[in-house]
PDB file of C-alpha atoms in Angstrom:
ATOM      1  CA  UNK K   2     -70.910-101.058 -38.419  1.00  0.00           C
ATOM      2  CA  UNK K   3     -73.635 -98.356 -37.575  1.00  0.00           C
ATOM      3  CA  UNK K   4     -73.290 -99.845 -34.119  1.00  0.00           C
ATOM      4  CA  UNK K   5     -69.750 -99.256 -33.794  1.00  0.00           C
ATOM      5  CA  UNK K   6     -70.053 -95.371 -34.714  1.00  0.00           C
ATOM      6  CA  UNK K   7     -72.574 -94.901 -32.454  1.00  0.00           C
ATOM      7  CA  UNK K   8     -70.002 -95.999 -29.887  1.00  0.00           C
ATOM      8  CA  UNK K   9     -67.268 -94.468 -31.005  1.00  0.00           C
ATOM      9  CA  UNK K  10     -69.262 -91.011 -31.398  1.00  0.00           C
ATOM     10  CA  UNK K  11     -70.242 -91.712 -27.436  1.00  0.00           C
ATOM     11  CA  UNK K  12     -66.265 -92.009 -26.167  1.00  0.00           C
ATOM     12  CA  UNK K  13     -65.715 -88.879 -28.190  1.00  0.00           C
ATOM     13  CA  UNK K  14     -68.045 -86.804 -26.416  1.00  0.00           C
ATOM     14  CA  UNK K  15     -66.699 -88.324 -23.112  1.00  0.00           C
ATOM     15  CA  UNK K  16     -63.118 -87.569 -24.053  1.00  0.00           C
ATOM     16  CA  UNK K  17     -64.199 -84.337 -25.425  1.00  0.00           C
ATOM     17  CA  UNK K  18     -65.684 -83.429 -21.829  1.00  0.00           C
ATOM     18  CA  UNK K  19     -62.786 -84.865 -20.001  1.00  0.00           C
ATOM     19  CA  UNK K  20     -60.640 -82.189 -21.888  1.00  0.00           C
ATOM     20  CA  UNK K  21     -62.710 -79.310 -21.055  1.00  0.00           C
ATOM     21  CA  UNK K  22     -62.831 -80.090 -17.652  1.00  0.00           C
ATOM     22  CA  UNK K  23     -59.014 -80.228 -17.667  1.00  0.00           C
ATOM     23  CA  UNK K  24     -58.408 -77.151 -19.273  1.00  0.00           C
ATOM     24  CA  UNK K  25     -59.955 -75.557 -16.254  1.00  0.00           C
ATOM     25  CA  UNK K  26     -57.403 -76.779 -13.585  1.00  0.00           C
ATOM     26  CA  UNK K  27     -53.796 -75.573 -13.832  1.00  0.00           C
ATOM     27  CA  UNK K  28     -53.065 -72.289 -13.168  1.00  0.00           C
ATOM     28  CA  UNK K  29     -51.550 -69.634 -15.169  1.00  0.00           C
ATOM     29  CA  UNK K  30     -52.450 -71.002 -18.880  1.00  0.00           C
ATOM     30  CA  UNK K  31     -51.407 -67.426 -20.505  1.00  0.00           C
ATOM     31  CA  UNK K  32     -47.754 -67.799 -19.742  1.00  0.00           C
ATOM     32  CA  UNK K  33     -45.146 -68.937 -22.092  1.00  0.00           C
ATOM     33  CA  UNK K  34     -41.126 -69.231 -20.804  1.00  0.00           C
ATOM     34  CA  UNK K  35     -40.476 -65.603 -21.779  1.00  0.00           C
ATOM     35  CA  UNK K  36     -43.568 -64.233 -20.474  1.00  0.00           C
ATOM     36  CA  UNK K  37     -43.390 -60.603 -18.899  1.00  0.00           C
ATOM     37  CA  UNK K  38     -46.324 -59.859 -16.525  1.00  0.00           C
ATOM     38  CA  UNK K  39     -46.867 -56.477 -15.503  1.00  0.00           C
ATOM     39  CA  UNK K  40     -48.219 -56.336 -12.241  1.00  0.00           C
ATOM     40  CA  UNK K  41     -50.704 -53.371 -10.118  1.00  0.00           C
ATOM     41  CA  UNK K  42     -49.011 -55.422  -7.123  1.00  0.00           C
ATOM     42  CA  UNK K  43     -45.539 -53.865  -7.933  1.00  0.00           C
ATOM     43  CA  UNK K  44     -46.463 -50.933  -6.258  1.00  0.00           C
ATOM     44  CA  UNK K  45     -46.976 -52.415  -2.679  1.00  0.00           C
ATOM     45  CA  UNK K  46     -49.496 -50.863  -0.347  1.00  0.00           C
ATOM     46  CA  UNK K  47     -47.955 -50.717   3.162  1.00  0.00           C
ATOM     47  CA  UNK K  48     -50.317 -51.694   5.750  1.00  0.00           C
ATOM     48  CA  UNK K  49     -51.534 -48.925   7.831  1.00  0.00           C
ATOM     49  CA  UNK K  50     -52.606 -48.980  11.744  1.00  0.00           C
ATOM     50  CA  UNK K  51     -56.026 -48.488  12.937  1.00  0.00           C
ATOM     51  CA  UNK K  52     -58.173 -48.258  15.596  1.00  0.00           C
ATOM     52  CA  UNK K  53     -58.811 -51.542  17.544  1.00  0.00           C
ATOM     53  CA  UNK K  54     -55.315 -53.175  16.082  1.00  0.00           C
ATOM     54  CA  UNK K  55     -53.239 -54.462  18.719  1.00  0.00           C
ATOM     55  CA  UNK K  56     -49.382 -53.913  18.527  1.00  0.00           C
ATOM     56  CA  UNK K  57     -46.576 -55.351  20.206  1.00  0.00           C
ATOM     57  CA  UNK K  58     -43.972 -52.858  20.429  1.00  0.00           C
ATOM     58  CA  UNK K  59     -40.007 -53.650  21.572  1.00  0.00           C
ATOM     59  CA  UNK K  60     -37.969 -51.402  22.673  1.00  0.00           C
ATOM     60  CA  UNK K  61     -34.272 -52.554  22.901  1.00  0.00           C
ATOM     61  CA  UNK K  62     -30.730 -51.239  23.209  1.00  0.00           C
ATOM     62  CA  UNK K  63     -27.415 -52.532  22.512  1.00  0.00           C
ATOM     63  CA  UNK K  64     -25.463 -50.383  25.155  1.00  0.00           C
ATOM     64  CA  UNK K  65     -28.047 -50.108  28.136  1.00  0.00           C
ATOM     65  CA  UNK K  66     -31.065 -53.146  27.780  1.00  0.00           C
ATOM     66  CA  UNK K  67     -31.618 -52.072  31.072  1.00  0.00           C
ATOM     67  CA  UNK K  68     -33.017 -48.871  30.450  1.00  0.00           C
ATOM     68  CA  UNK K  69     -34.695 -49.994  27.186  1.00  0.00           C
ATOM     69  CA  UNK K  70     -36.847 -52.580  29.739  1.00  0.00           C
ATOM     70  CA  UNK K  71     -38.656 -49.786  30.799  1.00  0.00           C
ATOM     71  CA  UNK K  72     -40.369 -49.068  27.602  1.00  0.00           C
ATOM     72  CA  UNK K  73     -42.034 -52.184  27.235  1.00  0.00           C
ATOM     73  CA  UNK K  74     -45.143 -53.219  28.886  1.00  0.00           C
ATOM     74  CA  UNK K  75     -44.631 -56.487  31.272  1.00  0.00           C
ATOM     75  CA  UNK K  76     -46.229 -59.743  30.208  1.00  0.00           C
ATOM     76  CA  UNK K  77     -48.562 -60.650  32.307  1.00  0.00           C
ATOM     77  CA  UNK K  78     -51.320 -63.529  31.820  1.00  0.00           C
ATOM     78  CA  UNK K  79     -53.723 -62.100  33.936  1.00  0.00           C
ATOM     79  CA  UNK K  80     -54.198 -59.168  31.478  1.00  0.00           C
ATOM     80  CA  UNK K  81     -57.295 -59.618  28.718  1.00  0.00           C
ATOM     81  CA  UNK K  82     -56.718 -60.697  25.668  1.00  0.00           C
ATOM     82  CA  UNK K  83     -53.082 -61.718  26.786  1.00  0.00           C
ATOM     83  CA  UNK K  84     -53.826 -65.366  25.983  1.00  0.00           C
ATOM     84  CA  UNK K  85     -55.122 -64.427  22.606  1.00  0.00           C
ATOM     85  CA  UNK K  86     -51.667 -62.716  22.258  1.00  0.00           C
ATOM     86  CA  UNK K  87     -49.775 -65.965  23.352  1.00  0.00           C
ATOM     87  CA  UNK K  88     -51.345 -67.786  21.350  1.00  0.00           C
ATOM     88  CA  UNK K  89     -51.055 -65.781  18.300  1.00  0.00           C
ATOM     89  CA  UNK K  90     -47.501 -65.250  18.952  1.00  0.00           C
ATOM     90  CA  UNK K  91     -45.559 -67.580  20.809  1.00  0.00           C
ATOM     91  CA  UNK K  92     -42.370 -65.996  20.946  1.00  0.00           C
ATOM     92  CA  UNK K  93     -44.227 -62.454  22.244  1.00  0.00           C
ATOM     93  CA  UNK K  94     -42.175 -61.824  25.532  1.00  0.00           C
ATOM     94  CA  UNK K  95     -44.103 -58.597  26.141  1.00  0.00           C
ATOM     95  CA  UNK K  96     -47.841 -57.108  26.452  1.00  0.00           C
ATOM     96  CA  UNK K  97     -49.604 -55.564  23.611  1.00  0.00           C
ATOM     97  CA  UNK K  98     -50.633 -52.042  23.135  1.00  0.00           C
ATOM     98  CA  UNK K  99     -54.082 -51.619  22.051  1.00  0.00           C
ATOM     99  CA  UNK K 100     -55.245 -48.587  19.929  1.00  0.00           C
ATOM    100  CA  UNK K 101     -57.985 -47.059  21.451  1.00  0.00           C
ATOM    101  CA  UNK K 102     -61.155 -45.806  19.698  1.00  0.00           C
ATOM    102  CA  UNK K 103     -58.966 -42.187  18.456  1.00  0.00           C
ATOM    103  CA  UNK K 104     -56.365 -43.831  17.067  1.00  0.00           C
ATOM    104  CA  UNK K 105     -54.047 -44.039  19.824  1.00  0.00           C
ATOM    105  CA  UNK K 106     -51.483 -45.986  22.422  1.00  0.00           C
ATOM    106  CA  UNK K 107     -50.108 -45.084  25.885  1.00  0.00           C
ATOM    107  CA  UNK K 108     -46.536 -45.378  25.535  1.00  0.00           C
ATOM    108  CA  UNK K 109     -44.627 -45.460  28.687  1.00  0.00           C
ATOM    109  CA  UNK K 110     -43.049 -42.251  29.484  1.00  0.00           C
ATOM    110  CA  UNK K 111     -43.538 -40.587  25.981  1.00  0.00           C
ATOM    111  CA  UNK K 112     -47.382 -40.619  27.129  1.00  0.00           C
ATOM    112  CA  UNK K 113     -50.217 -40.676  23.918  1.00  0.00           C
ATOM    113  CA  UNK K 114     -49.084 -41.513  20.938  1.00  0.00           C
ATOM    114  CA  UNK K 115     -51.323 -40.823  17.417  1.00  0.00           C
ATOM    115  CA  UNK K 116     -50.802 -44.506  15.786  1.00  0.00           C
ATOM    116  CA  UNK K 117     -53.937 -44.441  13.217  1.00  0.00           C
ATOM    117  CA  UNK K 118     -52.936 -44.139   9.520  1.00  0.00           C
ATOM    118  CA  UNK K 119     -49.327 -44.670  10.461  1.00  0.00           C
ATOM    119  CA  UNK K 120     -47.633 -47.926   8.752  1.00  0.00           C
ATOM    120  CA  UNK K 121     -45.168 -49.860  11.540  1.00  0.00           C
ATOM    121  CA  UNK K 122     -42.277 -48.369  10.005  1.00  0.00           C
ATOM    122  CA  UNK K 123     -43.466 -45.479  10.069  1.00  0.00           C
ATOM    123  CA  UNK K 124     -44.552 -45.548  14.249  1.00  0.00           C
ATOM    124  CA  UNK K 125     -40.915 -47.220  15.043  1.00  0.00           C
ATOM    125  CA  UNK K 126     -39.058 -44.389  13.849  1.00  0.00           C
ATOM    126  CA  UNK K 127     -41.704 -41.768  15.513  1.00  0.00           C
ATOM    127  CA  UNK K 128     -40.563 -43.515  18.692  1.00  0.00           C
ATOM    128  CA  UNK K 129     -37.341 -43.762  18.060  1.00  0.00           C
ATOM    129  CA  UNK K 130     -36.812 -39.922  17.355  1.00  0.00           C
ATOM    130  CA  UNK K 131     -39.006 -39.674  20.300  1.00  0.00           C
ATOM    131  CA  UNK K 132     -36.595 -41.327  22.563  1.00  0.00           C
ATOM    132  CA  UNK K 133     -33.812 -39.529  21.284  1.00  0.00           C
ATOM    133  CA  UNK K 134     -35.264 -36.334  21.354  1.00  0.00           C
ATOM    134  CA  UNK K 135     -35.780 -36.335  24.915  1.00  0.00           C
ATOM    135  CA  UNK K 136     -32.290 -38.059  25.728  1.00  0.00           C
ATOM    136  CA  UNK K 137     -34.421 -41.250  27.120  1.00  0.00           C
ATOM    137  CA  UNK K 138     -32.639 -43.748  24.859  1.00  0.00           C
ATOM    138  CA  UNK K 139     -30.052 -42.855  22.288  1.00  0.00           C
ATOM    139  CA  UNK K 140     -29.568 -46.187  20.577  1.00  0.00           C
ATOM    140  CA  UNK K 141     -33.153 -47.772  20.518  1.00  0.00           C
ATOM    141  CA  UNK K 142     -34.026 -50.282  18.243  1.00  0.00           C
ATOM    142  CA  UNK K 143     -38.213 -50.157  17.757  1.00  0.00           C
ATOM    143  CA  UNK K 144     -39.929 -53.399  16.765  1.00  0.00           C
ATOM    144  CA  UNK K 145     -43.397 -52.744  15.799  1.00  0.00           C
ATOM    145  CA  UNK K 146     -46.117 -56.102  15.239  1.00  0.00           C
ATOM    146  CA  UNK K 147     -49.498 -55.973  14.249  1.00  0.00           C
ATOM    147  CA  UNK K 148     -51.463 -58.923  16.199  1.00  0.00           C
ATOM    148  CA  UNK K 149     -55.070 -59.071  14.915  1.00  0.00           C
ATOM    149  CA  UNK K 150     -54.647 -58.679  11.355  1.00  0.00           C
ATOM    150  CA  UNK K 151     -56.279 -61.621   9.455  1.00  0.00           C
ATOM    151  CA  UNK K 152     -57.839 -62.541   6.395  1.00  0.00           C
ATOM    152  CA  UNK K 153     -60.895 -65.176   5.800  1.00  0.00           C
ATOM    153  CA  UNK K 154     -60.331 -67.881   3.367  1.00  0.00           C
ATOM    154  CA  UNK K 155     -63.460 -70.267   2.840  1.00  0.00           C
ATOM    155  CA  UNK K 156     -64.870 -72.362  -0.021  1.00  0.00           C
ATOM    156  CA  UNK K 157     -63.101 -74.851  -1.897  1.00  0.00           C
ATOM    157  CA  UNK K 158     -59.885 -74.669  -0.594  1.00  0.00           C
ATOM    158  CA  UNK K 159     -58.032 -77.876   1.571  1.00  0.00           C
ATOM    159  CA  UNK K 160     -57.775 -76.137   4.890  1.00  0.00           C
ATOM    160  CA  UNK K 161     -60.147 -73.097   5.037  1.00  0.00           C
ATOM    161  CA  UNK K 162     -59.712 -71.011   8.222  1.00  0.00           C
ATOM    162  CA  UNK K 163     -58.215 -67.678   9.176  1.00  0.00           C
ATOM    163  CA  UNK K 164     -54.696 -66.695   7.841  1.00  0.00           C
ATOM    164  CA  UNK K 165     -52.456 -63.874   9.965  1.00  0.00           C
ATOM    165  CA  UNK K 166     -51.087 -61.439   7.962  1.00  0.00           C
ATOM    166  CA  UNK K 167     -47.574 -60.788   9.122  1.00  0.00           C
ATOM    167  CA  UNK K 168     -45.929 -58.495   6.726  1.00  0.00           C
ATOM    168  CA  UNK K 169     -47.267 -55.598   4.649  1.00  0.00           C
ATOM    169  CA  UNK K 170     -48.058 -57.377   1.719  1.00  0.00           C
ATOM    170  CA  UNK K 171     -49.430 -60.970   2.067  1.00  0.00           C
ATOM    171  CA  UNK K 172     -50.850 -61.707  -1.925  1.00  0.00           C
ATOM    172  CA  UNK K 173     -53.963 -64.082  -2.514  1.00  0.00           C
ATOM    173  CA  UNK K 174     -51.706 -66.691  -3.897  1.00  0.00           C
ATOM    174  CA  UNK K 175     -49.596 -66.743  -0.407  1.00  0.00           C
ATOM    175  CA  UNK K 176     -53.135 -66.900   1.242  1.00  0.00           C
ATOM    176  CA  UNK K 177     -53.782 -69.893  -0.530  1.00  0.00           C
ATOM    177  CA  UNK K 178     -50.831 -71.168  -0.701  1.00  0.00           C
ATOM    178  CA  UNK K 179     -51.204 -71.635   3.577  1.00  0.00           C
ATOM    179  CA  UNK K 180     -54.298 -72.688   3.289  1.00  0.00           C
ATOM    180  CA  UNK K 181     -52.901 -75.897   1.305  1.00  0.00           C
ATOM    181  CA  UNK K 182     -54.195 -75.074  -2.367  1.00  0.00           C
ATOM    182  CA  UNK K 183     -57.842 -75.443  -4.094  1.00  0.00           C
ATOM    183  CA  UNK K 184     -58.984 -78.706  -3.884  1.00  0.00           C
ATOM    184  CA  UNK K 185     -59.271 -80.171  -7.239  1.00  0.00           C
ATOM    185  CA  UNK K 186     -63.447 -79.114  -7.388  1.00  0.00           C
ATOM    186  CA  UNK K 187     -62.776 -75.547  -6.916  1.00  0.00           C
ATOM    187  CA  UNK K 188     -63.241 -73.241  -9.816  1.00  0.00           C
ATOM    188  CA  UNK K 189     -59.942 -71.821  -9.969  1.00  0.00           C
ATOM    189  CA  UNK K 190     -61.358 -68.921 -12.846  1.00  0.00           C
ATOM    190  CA  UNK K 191     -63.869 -66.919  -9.945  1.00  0.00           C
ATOM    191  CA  UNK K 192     -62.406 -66.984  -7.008  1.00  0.00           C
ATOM    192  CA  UNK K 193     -64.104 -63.978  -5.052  1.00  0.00           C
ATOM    193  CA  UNK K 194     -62.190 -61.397  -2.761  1.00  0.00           C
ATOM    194  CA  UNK K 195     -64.641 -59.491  -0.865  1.00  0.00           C
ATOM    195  CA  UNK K 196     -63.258 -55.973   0.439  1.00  0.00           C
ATOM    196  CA  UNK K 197     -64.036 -53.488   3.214  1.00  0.00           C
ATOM    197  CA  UNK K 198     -64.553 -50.403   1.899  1.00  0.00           C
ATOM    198  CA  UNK K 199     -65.531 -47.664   4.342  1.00  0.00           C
ATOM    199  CA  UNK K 200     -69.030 -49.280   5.319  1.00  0.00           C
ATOM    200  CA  UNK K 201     -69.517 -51.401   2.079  1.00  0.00           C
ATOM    201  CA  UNK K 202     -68.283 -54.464   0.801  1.00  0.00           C
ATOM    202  CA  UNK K 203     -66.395 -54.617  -2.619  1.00  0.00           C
ATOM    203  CA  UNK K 204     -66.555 -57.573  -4.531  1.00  0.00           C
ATOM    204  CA  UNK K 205     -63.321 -58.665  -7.028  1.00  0.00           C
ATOM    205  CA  UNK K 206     -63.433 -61.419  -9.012  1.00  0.00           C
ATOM    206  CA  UNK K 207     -59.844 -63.101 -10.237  1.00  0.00           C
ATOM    207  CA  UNK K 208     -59.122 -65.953 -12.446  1.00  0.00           C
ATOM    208  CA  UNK K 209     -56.883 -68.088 -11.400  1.00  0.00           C
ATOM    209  CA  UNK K 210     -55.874 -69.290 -14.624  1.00  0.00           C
ATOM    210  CA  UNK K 211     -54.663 -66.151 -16.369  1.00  0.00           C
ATOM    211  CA  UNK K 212     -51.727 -64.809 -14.674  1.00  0.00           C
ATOM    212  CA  UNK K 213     -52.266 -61.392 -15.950  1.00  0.00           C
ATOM    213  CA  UNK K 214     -55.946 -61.276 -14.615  1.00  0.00           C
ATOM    214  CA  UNK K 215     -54.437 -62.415 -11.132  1.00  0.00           C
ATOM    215  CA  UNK K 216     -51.375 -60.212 -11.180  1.00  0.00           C
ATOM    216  CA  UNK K 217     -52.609 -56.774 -11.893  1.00  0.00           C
ATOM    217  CA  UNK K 218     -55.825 -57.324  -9.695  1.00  0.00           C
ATOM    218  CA  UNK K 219     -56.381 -55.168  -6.796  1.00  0.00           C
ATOM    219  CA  UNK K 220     -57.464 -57.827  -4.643  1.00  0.00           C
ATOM    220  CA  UNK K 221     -53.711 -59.248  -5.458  1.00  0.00           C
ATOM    221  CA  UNK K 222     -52.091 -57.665  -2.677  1.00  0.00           C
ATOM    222  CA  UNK K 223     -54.362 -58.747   0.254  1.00  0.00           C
ATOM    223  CA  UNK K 224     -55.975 -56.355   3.185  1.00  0.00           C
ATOM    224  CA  UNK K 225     -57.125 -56.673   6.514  1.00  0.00           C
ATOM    225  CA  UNK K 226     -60.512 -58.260   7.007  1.00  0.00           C
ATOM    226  CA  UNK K 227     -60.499 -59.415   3.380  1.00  0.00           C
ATOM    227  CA  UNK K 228     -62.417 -62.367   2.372  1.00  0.00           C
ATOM    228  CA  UNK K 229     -61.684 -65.264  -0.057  1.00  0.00           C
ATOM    229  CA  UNK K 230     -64.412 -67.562  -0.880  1.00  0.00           C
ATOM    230  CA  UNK K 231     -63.061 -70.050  -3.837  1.00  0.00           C
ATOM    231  CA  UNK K 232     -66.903 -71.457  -5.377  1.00  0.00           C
ATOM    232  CA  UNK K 233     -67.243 -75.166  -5.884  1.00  0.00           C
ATOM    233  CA  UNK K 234     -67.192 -76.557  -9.747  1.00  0.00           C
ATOM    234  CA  UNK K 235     -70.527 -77.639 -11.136  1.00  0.00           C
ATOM    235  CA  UNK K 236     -69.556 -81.342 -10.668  1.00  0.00           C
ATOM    236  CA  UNK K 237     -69.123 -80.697  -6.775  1.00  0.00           C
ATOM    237  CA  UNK K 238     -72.687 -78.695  -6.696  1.00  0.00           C
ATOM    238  CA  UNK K 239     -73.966 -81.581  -8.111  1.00  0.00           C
ATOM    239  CA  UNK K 240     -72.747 -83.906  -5.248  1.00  0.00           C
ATOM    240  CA  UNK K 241     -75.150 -82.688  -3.197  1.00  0.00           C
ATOM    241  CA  UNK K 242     -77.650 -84.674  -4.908  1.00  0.00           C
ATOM    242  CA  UNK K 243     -77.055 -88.279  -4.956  1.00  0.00           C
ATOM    243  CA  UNK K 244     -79.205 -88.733  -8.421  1.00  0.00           C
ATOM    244  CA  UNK K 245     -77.308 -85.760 -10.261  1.00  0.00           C
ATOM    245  CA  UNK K 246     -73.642 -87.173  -9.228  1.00  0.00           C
ATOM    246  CA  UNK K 247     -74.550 -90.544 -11.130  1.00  0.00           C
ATOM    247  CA  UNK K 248     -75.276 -88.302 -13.945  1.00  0.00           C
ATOM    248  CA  UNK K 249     -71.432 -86.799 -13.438  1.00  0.00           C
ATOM    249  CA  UNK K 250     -70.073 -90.398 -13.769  1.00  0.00           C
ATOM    250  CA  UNK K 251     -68.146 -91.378 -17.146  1.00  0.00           C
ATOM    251  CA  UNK K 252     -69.226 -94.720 -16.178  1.00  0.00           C
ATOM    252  CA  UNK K 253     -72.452 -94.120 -16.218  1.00  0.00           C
ATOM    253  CA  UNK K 254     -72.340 -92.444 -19.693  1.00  0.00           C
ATOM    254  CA  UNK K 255     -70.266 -95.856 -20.956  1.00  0.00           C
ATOM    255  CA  UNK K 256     -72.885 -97.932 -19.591  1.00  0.00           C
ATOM    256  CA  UNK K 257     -75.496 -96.258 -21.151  1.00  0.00           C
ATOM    257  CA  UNK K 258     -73.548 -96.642 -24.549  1.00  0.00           C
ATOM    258  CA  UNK K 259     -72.753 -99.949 -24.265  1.00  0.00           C
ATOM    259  CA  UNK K 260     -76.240-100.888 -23.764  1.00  0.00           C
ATOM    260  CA  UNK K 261     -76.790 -98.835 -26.598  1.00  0.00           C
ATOM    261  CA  UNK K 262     -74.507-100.851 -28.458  1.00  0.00           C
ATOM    262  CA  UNK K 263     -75.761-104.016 -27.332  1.00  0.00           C
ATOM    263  CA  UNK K 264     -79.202-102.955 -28.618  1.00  0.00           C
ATOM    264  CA  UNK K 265     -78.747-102.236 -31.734  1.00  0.00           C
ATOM    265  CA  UNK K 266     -76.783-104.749 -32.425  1.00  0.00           C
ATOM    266  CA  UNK K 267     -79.686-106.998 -30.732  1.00  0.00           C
ATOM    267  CA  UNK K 268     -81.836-105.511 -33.231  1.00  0.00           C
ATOM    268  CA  UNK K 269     -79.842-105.864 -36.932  1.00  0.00           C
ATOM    269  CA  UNK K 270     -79.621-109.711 -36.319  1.00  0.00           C
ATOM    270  CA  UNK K 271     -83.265-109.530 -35.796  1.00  0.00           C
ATOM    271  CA  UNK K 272     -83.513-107.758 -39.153  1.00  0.00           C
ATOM    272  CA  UNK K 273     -81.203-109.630 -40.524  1.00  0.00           C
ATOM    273  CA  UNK K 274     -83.034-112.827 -39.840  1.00  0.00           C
TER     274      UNK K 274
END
């Protein structure tokens, strides 16, 4: 009988630990069906333009594409970094603009152009009122793209690499999400965004598993240059070492106990006798 506890106390504690472990996988553990979540990320952060961004700009026009043509640089392959641009965008028809060291792009025609601090919405309509202004193109339509904006996402995630961000605000869960999930060793509760700030890093740390830790962090809404770096779970450090990854094994830990077992039951028919 004393046997026979000891065994059962051993698949409690491995049952026990197999619960834990569990509890630290799915996301979002704080909500309920009628859970509100306020959010910091509400108020979206546009992206802004800065030096050494490159842009593609469109001009076009309903009534006269012909004139509109003029306004946008040529595509040609022979230009640098036009091959990065192809391959970032495939559907780019045009060459980008680059902005130079004081914040600036030659636009055709309109000349120098301050684009630094500007958001793309905010740099379309300059050029459209531009346009207008000076009776060079009364119905343009201005496109503006950002090519080089990217974030980092390494660690314990299924396909690390570099994700583009394409609208103003790309969120650590799309990130991610594109990146094809955690794997099932990453520690979902410190996941690390690391931020430039000015010429410092900033470090946030957001758990995965509370939705209002994720949701009103500032590293929610992501920025250029931002790393993610999701840590691997103890069990996955551990793999590293062939010895302490047998020690990981519930296998091992029932082996153990049924030689336990096996003992001391071994040893009360020896008593017994």
């Amino acid at each position: 009988m004393k046997s026979l506890s000891i065994y059962a106390v051993g698949l409690s504690a491995l049952l026990f630990s197999a619960c834990g472990s569990y509890q630290k996988v799915p996301y979002f553990q704080d909500l309920s069906d009628a859970t509100e979540v306020s959010a910091l990320a509400a108020n979206v952060e546009l992206l802004k333009l800065e030096s050494g961004d490159k842009l593609n700009i469109v001009v076009s026009s309903a009534l006269t594409p012909e004139a509109a043509a003029k306004f946008n640089l040529p595509l040609q392959s022979t230009r640098v970094g036009a091959a990065e641009s192809l391959v970032a965008n495939a559907s780019q028809s045009t060459s980008p603009f680059y902005v130079d060291t004081k914040g600036d792009i030659d636009f055709p025609i309109l000349g120098k152009i301050r684009v630094a601090g500007l958001t793309r919405e905010e740099l379309s309509e300059q050029i459209q009122t531009a346009l207008k202004s000076r009776k060079l193109l009364n119905d343009a339509v201005v496109t503006v793209e950002v090519l080089n904006h990217f974030v980092n996402v390494l660690g314990e995630v299924n396909r690390p690499g570099r994700v583009a961000i394409v609208k103003d605000n790309l969120t650590l869960l799309e990130a991610i999400s594109q990146c094809g999930d955690l794997t099932i060793t990453g520690e979902r509760d410190n996941v690390l965004v690391m931020r430039k700030d000015g010429n410092k890093r900033r470090a946030y740390r957001v758990d995965l598993t509370q939705a209002h830790n994720v949701y009103a962090s500032p590293a929610y809404q992501l920025k250029q240059d931002d790393v993610i770096y999701v840590r691997p779970n103890e069990k996955r450090q551990r793999q590293s070492t062939p010895v302490d990854n047998v020690w990981q094994s519930p296998a091992t830990y029932l082996s153990i106990t049924s030689v336990m077992v096996s003992v001391a039951v071994l040893i009360s028919n020896i008593v017994k006798k």
